[in-house]
Short mmCIF file of C-alpha atoms in Angstrom, two decimals:
data_model
loop_
_atom_site.label_atom_id
_atom_site.label_comp_id
_atom_site.label_asym_id
_atom_site.label_seq_id
_atom_site.Cartn_x
_atom_site.Cartn_y
_atom_site.Cartn_z
CA MET X 1 -1.04 16.39 -18.84
CA PHE X 2 2.29 15.83 -20.70
CA GLU X 3 4.24 18.30 -23.00
CA LEU X 4 5.65 16.64 -26.07
CA ASN X 5 8.07 18.17 -28.51
CA ALA X 6 7.48 18.08 -32.16
CA THR X 7 9.13 14.67 -32.64
CA ALA X 8 7.12 13.09 -29.56
CA ASP X 9 4.20 14.89 -30.75
CA LEU X 10 4.36 13.25 -34.54
CA ILE X 11 4.95 9.78 -33.10
CA TRP X 12 1.99 10.15 -30.65
CA ARG X 13 -0.45 11.34 -33.53
CA GLY X 14 1.04 8.55 -35.79
CA LEU X 15 -0.16 5.91 -33.06
CA ALA X 16 -3.39 7.37 -32.58
CA ASP X 17 -4.24 7.28 -36.18
CA GLY X 18 -3.60 3.64 -35.97
CA GLY X 19 -0.22 3.62 -37.14
CA THR X 20 2.13 0.66 -36.45
CA PRO X 21 5.66 1.70 -34.52
CA GLY X 22 7.31 0.77 -37.83
CA GLN X 23 5.40 3.00 -39.98
CA VAL X 24 5.45 5.97 -37.65
CA ALA X 25 9.37 5.23 -38.02
CA LYS X 26 9.42 5.76 -41.73
CA GLU X 27 7.21 8.77 -41.78
CA LEU X 28 9.83 10.47 -39.47
CA GLN X 29 12.46 9.59 -42.07
CA THR X 30 10.48 11.88 -44.43
CA PHE X 31 11.46 14.65 -42.57
CA GLY X 32 15.36 13.97 -42.74
CA VAL X 33 15.79 11.67 -39.75
CA SER X 34 18.00 8.77 -40.54
CA ALA X 35 16.49 5.36 -40.28
CA GLN X 36 18.13 4.45 -37.21
CA ASP X 37 17.62 7.56 -35.30
CA ALA X 38 13.64 7.14 -36.47
CA GLN X 39 13.04 3.85 -34.89
CA SER X 40 15.29 4.46 -31.72
CA PHE X 41 12.92 7.60 -31.24
CA VAL X 42 9.82 5.66 -31.70
CA ALA X 43 11.19 2.79 -29.57
CA GLU X 44 12.20 5.17 -26.79
CA CYS X 45 8.80 7.10 -26.91
CA VAL X 46 6.54 3.74 -27.41
CA ALA X 47 8.67 2.21 -24.25
CA GLY X 48 8.03 5.32 -21.97
CA TRP X 49 4.64 5.79 -22.75
CA LEU X 50 3.88 1.70 -22.20
CA HIS X 51 5.47 2.06 -18.74
CA ALA X 52 3.56 5.11 -17.82
CA GLY X 53 0.31 3.53 -18.84
CA LEU X 54 -0.49 6.05 -21.52
CA LEU X 55 -0.71 3.21 -24.67
CA ILE X 56 -1.75 -0.43 -24.16
CA PRO X 57 -1.11 -2.84 -27.03
CA ALA X 58 -4.35 -4.52 -28.54
CA GLN X 59 -2.73 -7.87 -27.68
CA ILE X 60 -2.59 -7.09 -23.86
CA VAL X 61 -6.60 -5.89 -24.03
CA GLU X 62 -7.32 -9.02 -25.77
CA GLN X 63 -5.53 -11.04 -23.04
CA ALA X 64 -7.04 -9.03 -20.14
CA GLN X 65 -10.45 -9.94 -21.70
CA SER X 66 -9.84 -13.81 -21.43
CA PRO X 67 -10.25 -16.28 -18.76
CA GLY X 68 -7.53 -15.53 -15.89
CA ARG X 69 -6.86 -16.83 -12.37
CA GLU X 70 -9.16 -14.57 -10.25
CA SER X 71 -9.10 -13.82 -6.67
CA HIS X 72 -12.06 -11.90 -5.00
CA LEU X 73 -10.95 -9.43 -1.90
CA ARG X 74 -12.86 -7.41 0.57
CA ILE X 75 -10.38 -4.98 2.13
CA ALA X 76 -12.52 -3.03 4.60
CA GLY X 77 -15.03 -1.48 2.82
CA LEU X 78 -13.70 -2.39 -0.66
CA ALA X 79 -14.62 -5.31 -2.54
CA CYS X 80 -12.88 -6.02 -5.83
CA THR X 81 -11.82 -8.70 -8.20
CA VAL X 82 -7.74 -9.09 -9.29
CA ALA X 83 -7.29 -11.46 -12.19
CA ILE X 84 -4.05 -12.79 -13.49
CA HIS X 85 -3.57 -13.45 -16.80
CA ALA X 86 0.14 -15.37 -16.83
CA PRO X 87 1.42 -18.71 -18.16
CA ALA X 88 1.49 -21.92 -15.84
CA GLY X 89 4.04 -21.86 -13.30
CA ASP X 90 4.46 -17.96 -13.16
CA PRO X 91 5.11 -16.98 -9.59
CA LEU X 92 2.73 -14.22 -9.65
CA PRO X 93 -0.51 -15.94 -7.98
CA SER X 94 1.34 -17.50 -5.37
CA ARG X 95 2.89 -14.03 -4.34
CA LEU X 96 -0.47 -12.34 -4.22
CA GLU X 97 -1.84 -14.96 -2.27
CA ALA X 98 0.94 -14.65 0.44
CA VAL X 99 0.64 -10.79 0.37
CA PHE X 100 -3.20 -10.38 0.10
CA GLY X 101 -4.80 -13.66 0.68
CA GLN X 102 -6.14 -12.43 4.13
CA PHE X 103 -8.57 -10.41 2.11
CA ALA X 104 -10.49 -13.56 0.33
CA ALA X 105 -13.90 -13.06 0.20
CA PRO X 106 -16.82 -14.35 -1.80
CA PRO X 107 -17.36 -12.80 -5.27
CA SER X 108 -19.31 -9.42 -5.53
CA PRO X 109 -20.96 -7.98 -8.61
CA GLY X 110 -20.34 -4.62 -9.93
CA THR X 111 -16.83 -4.06 -8.21
CA PRO X 112 -13.87 -2.71 -9.26
CA ARG X 113 -11.81 -5.12 -11.30
CA PHE X 114 -8.02 -5.20 -11.56
CA ASP X 115 -6.50 -7.30 -14.27
CA ILE X 116 -2.66 -8.45 -14.47
CA VAL X 117 -1.16 -9.43 -17.52
CA GLU X 118 2.44 -10.84 -18.04
CA GLN X 119 4.24 -9.66 -20.82
CA ALA X 120 7.87 -10.64 -21.82
CA GLY X 121 8.73 -10.89 -18.36
CA ALA X 122 6.98 -7.79 -16.98
CA TYR X 123 3.39 -7.28 -15.81
CA VAL X 124 0.89 -5.00 -17.42
CA LEU X 125 -1.78 -3.42 -14.78
CA LEU X 126 -5.16 -2.65 -15.66
CA ALA X 127 -7.65 -1.22 -13.64
CA ASP X 128 -11.27 -1.64 -15.15
CA GLY X 129 -9.75 -2.09 -18.52
CA ALA X 130 -7.84 1.08 -18.16
CA PRO X 131 -3.81 0.73 -18.15
CA LEU X 132 -1.89 2.06 -15.27
CA GLY X 133 1.52 0.81 -16.20
CA VAL X 134 4.04 -1.65 -17.04
CA PHE X 135 5.76 -3.01 -13.87
CA ALA X 136 9.03 -5.48 -13.31
CA PRO X 137 8.38 -8.53 -11.19
CA GLU X 138 9.79 -6.73 -8.16
CA ARG X 139 7.58 -3.76 -8.66
CA ILE X 140 4.34 -5.49 -9.27
CA VAL X 141 3.58 -6.26 -5.63
CA PRO X 142 3.66 -3.07 -4.04
CA GLU X 143 2.02 -1.17 -6.95
CA ILE X 144 -1.13 -3.40 -6.53
CA LYS X 145 -0.93 -2.70 -2.66
CA ALA X 146 -0.67 1.09 -3.84
CA VAL X 147 -3.65 0.98 -6.30
CA LEU X 148 -5.89 -1.01 -3.67
CA THR X 149 -4.95 1.42 -1.09
CA ASP X 150 -5.65 4.38 -2.97
CA ARG X 151 -9.37 2.85 -4.28
CA LEU X 152 -10.05 2.14 -0.30
CA ALA X 153 -9.35 5.32 0.70
CA LYS X 154 -11.43 6.76 -2.16
CA SER X 155 -14.05 4.27 -1.18
CA VAL X 156 -14.43 5.56 2.55
CA GLY X 157 -18.01 6.16 3.25
CA ASP X 158 -19.95 8.91 4.97
CA GLY X 159 -18.93 9.21 8.46
CA ASP X 160 -15.86 7.05 8.39
CA PHE X 161 -12.12 8.06 7.71
CA LEU X 162 -8.82 6.33 7.57
CA ILE X 163 -5.72 7.24 9.53
CA HIS X 164 -2.00 6.48 8.96
CA ALA X 165 -1.10 4.45 12.17
CA ALA X 166 -0.64 0.80 13.59
CA LEU X 167 -3.26 -0.91 15.27
CA LEU X 168 -2.70 -3.95 18.02
CA SER X 169 -4.73 -5.46 20.27
CA ALA X 170 -4.22 -7.21 23.75
CA ASN X 171 -7.62 -8.93 25.13
CA ARG X 172 -9.54 -6.85 22.47
CA GLN X 173 -8.30 -3.62 23.99
CA GLY X 174 -6.64 -1.32 21.36
CA LEU X 175 -3.03 0.14 21.06
CA LEU X 176 -2.99 2.49 18.52
CA ILE X 177 0.76 3.46 17.56
CA SER X 178 1.55 6.71 15.26
CA GLY X 179 5.00 7.80 14.03
CA ALA X 180 6.50 10.02 11.37
CA PRO X 181 8.57 7.86 8.66
CA GLY X 182 11.68 6.48 10.18
CA ALA X 183 10.36 6.07 13.53
CA GLY X 184 10.18 2.26 13.59
CA LYS X 185 6.27 1.82 13.65
CA THR X 186 6.03 -1.18 11.32
CA THR X 187 9.24 -2.84 12.96
CA LEU X 188 7.60 -2.17 16.70
CA THR X 189 4.42 -3.49 15.02
CA LEU X 190 5.89 -6.75 13.71
CA ALA X 191 7.60 -7.34 16.95
CA LEU X 192 4.66 -7.16 19.00
CA ALA X 193 2.39 -9.34 16.75
CA ALA X 194 5.47 -11.86 17.00
CA ARG X 195 5.30 -11.55 20.71
CA GLY X 196 1.76 -12.29 20.77
CA LEU X 197 -0.38 -9.09 20.50
CA GLY X 198 -3.19 -9.23 18.20
CA TYR X 199 -2.26 -7.76 14.63
CA GLY X 200 -4.85 -4.97 13.16
CA SER X 201 -2.73 -3.37 10.69
CA ASP X 202 0.85 -1.77 10.50
CA ASP X 203 -0.02 1.31 8.28
CA VAL X 204 -3.83 2.17 7.71
CA VAL X 205 -6.57 2.21 10.10
CA ARG X 206 -10.35 2.92 9.64
CA VAL X 207 -12.23 4.74 12.09
CA VAL X 208 -15.93 3.71 11.57
CA ASN X 209 -18.36 6.28 12.21
CA GLY X 210 -15.73 7.74 14.93
CA GLU X 211 -16.70 5.26 17.36
CA ARG X 212 -15.01 1.92 16.34
CA LEU X 213 -11.59 1.22 14.85
CA GLU X 214 -10.87 -1.41 12.22
CA GLY X 215 -7.22 -2.45 11.34
CA VAL X 216 -6.61 -2.90 7.49
CA PRO X 217 -4.52 -5.78 7.83
CA PHE X 218 -2.25 -5.53 4.72
CA SER X 219 1.08 -7.67 4.87
CA PRO X 220 3.63 -5.39 7.00
CA ALA X 221 6.13 -3.95 4.72
CA SER X 222 9.48 -4.35 6.53
CA LYS X 223 12.24 -1.98 5.00
CA SER X 224 15.63 -2.97 4.17
CA GLY X 225 17.33 -1.05 7.14
CA ALA X 226 14.91 -2.79 9.60
CA TRP X 227 15.35 -6.53 8.50
CA GLU X 228 18.25 -7.14 10.93
CA LEU X 229 16.47 -5.14 13.72
CA ALA X 230 13.29 -7.78 13.15
CA ALA X 231 15.28 -10.88 12.74
CA PRO X 232 15.14 -11.94 16.22
CA TYR X 233 11.49 -11.47 16.42
CA LEU X 234 10.53 -12.89 12.85
CA PRO X 235 13.25 -15.03 11.55
CA MET X 236 11.70 -16.18 8.38
CA LEU X 237 11.62 -12.34 6.91
CA ALA X 238 15.09 -13.10 5.42
CA ASP X 239 13.69 -15.90 3.53
CA LEU X 240 10.81 -13.54 1.83
CA PRO X 241 11.29 -11.95 -1.72
CA ILE X 242 12.49 -8.66 -1.80
CA ASP X 243 10.23 -5.94 -3.57
CA VAL X 244 10.97 -2.49 -4.75
CA ARG X 245 8.16 0.13 -4.00
CA GLY X 246 7.68 3.25 -6.10
CA ASP X 247 9.63 5.42 -3.81
CA GLN X 248 12.57 2.60 -4.19
CA GLN X 249 12.50 1.43 -0.83
CA ARG X 250 13.35 -2.17 -0.87
CA VAL X 251 10.70 -4.08 1.27
CA ARG X 252 9.84 -7.60 2.09
CA TYR X 253 6.09 -8.31 2.99
CA ALA X 254 5.72 -10.37 6.23
CA PRO X 255 2.99 -12.61 6.34
CA VAL X 256 0.21 -12.11 8.83
CA SER X 257 -1.00 -15.43 8.82
CA GLY X 258 0.79 -16.45 11.99
CA PHE X 259 -0.50 -13.54 14.34
CA GLY X 260 -3.34 -13.32 16.35
CA ALA X 261 -6.51 -11.39 15.39
CA GLY X 262 -6.56 -7.94 16.18
CA GLU X 263 -10.22 -7.17 16.78
CA VAL X 264 -10.54 -4.01 19.07
CA GLU X 265 -13.45 -3.21 21.35
CA GLN X 266 -12.20 -0.26 23.05
CA LEU X 267 -9.25 2.00 22.46
CA SER X 268 -7.01 2.01 25.54
CA TRP X 269 -3.48 3.25 24.41
CA VAL X 270 -2.52 5.65 21.98
CA ILE X 271 1.36 6.15 21.51
CA LEU X 272 3.15 8.37 19.54
CA LEU X 273 6.83 7.58 18.91
CA ALA X 274 10.06 9.77 19.39
CA ARG X 275 13.07 7.58 18.18
CA ARG X 276 15.99 9.24 19.66
CA PRO X 277 19.78 8.40 19.30
CA ALA X 278 21.10 6.42 22.44
CA ALA X 279 17.90 7.19 24.54
CA SER X 280 16.60 5.02 27.32
CA ALA X 281 12.91 3.81 26.54
CA MET X 282 10.50 5.84 28.51
CA LEU X 283 6.51 6.39 28.04
CA GLU X 284 5.76 10.06 28.89
CA PRO X 285 2.14 11.14 28.95
CA VAL X 286 0.63 13.64 26.36
CA GLU X 287 -2.41 15.69 26.23
CA PRO X 288 -5.52 13.86 24.50
CA LEU X 289 -5.77 16.71 22.12
CA PHE X 290 -2.43 16.83 20.86
CA ALA X 291 -2.70 12.77 20.24
CA LEU X 292 -5.73 13.95 18.14
CA THR X 293 -4.10 16.61 16.22
CA GLU X 294 -1.49 14.25 15.35
CA LEU X 295 -3.46 11.46 14.15
CA LEU X 296 -5.75 13.88 12.21
CA GLY X 297 -2.82 15.21 10.53
CA SER X 298 -2.60 11.88 8.51
CA ALA X 299 -6.45 11.53 8.45
CA PHE X 300 -8.18 10.65 4.79
CA ALA X 301 -12.12 11.30 4.35
CA GLY X 302 -13.77 9.89 1.18
CA ASP X 303 -15.30 13.27 0.65
CA GLY X 304 -12.54 15.45 1.79
CA ARG X 305 -13.57 16.58 5.12
CA LEU X 306 -14.57 15.32 8.56
CA LYS X 307 -18.04 15.79 10.36
CA GLY X 308 -18.23 17.52 13.49
CA ASP X 309 -20.15 14.80 15.46
CA VAL X 310 -17.76 12.02 13.86
CA LEU X 311 -14.69 13.93 15.13
CA GLU X 312 -16.30 14.54 18.51
CA ARG X 313 -16.91 10.92 18.84
CA PHE X 314 -13.37 10.30 17.99
CA ALA X 315 -12.03 12.83 20.54
CA ALA X 316 -14.10 10.97 23.23
CA GLN X 317 -12.22 7.90 22.31
CA LEU X 318 -9.23 9.35 22.84
CA ASN X 319 -10.14 11.07 26.09
CA GLY X 320 -10.92 7.88 27.62
CA ALA X 321 -7.44 6.34 26.14
CA ARG X 322 -4.26 6.67 28.00
CA CYS X 323 -2.30 8.97 25.35
CA LEU X 324 1.34 8.52 25.71
CA ARG X 325 5.00 9.47 23.81
CA LEU X 326 7.18 6.14 23.52
CA ILE X 327 10.96 7.76 23.59
CA TYR X 328 13.27 5.19 22.33
CA SER X 329 16.25 3.96 20.69
CA ASP X 330 16.66 0.13 20.85
CA LEU X 331 13.62 -1.87 19.56
CA ALA X 332 13.92 -4.35 22.28
CA ASP X 333 13.39 -1.65 24.76
CA GLY X 334 10.65 -0.31 23.04
CA VAL X 335 8.94 -3.84 22.52
CA SER X 336 9.46 -4.31 26.44
CA ALA X 337 7.96 -0.85 27.42
CA LEU X 338 4.74 -1.43 25.26
CA GLU X 339 4.36 -5.18 26.40
CA GLY X 340 4.58 -3.84 29.87
CA LEU X 341 1.83 -1.09 29.13
CA THR X 342 -0.46 -3.45 27.60
CA ARG X 343 0.06 -6.30 30.73
CA GLY X 344 -0.57 -3.54 33.16
#
């Protein structure tokens, strides 16, 4: 909900009644507002509402209904269509292919649809015809990922849930990594995947019926502060485009095409990260119950709750795995400790 002052309310009602911005500005002048101020007020309000996804020009709706370049994706249990309406030579189709191409799937009828319409150097994003906002080129890819992640979370079926964690595999044995923001989860995951571990996810893991782990292999978003650390493992990272997330973090999306598959038959290791200045890398045991509590702190179920039997099965997985805390400071030492763990 939005609270509007009297001027903004008049502008909104004028547009809602079918008036053009120019007509609304003239109406403002009848209340004693100068022509320059009236035009400025209307332009500022319209721009803000467009970027917030509260308004959408009719021509954008028409463009979104015209044929576009479609991609059909399946992300865990979410099937959807993404259509791009942009001139030939626009870089966005290749950007989306690089970041989301791993989810390519055959078309599925009746699935959510997202349309991206190029407009004056920016992109209007629509979900099933409803506007979500206008985004600069460096903002559109992170926004699409955020929207797809949100839809995925809401699509999680009965008995399944999502956790905020990374998932890798060694000989189909699962390595689950959890850590607070800044603990280095994504950078460790990138380094380990580059060193040969199978890549399942750096951020979202689906727990199926409490019994099976499935990584959701979004392209890892490496933050600017980690680019130098990750460079020895992924030299191409420095050549990738820079995007800006909604939290203003500058990120580069690492391609997953060169990583090994991250299918997991059995969860073998659960790692809780503790990054401490000047600490030598070491692994110390933690109780499975403590690990369970940490992982459930980030869990999301479609109906907002976890069933008791599902939770019991997930707890049994943790009881059968080695639950450890990785205390480390240096990335190379952390990578070496986890490589030694998976080889042992």
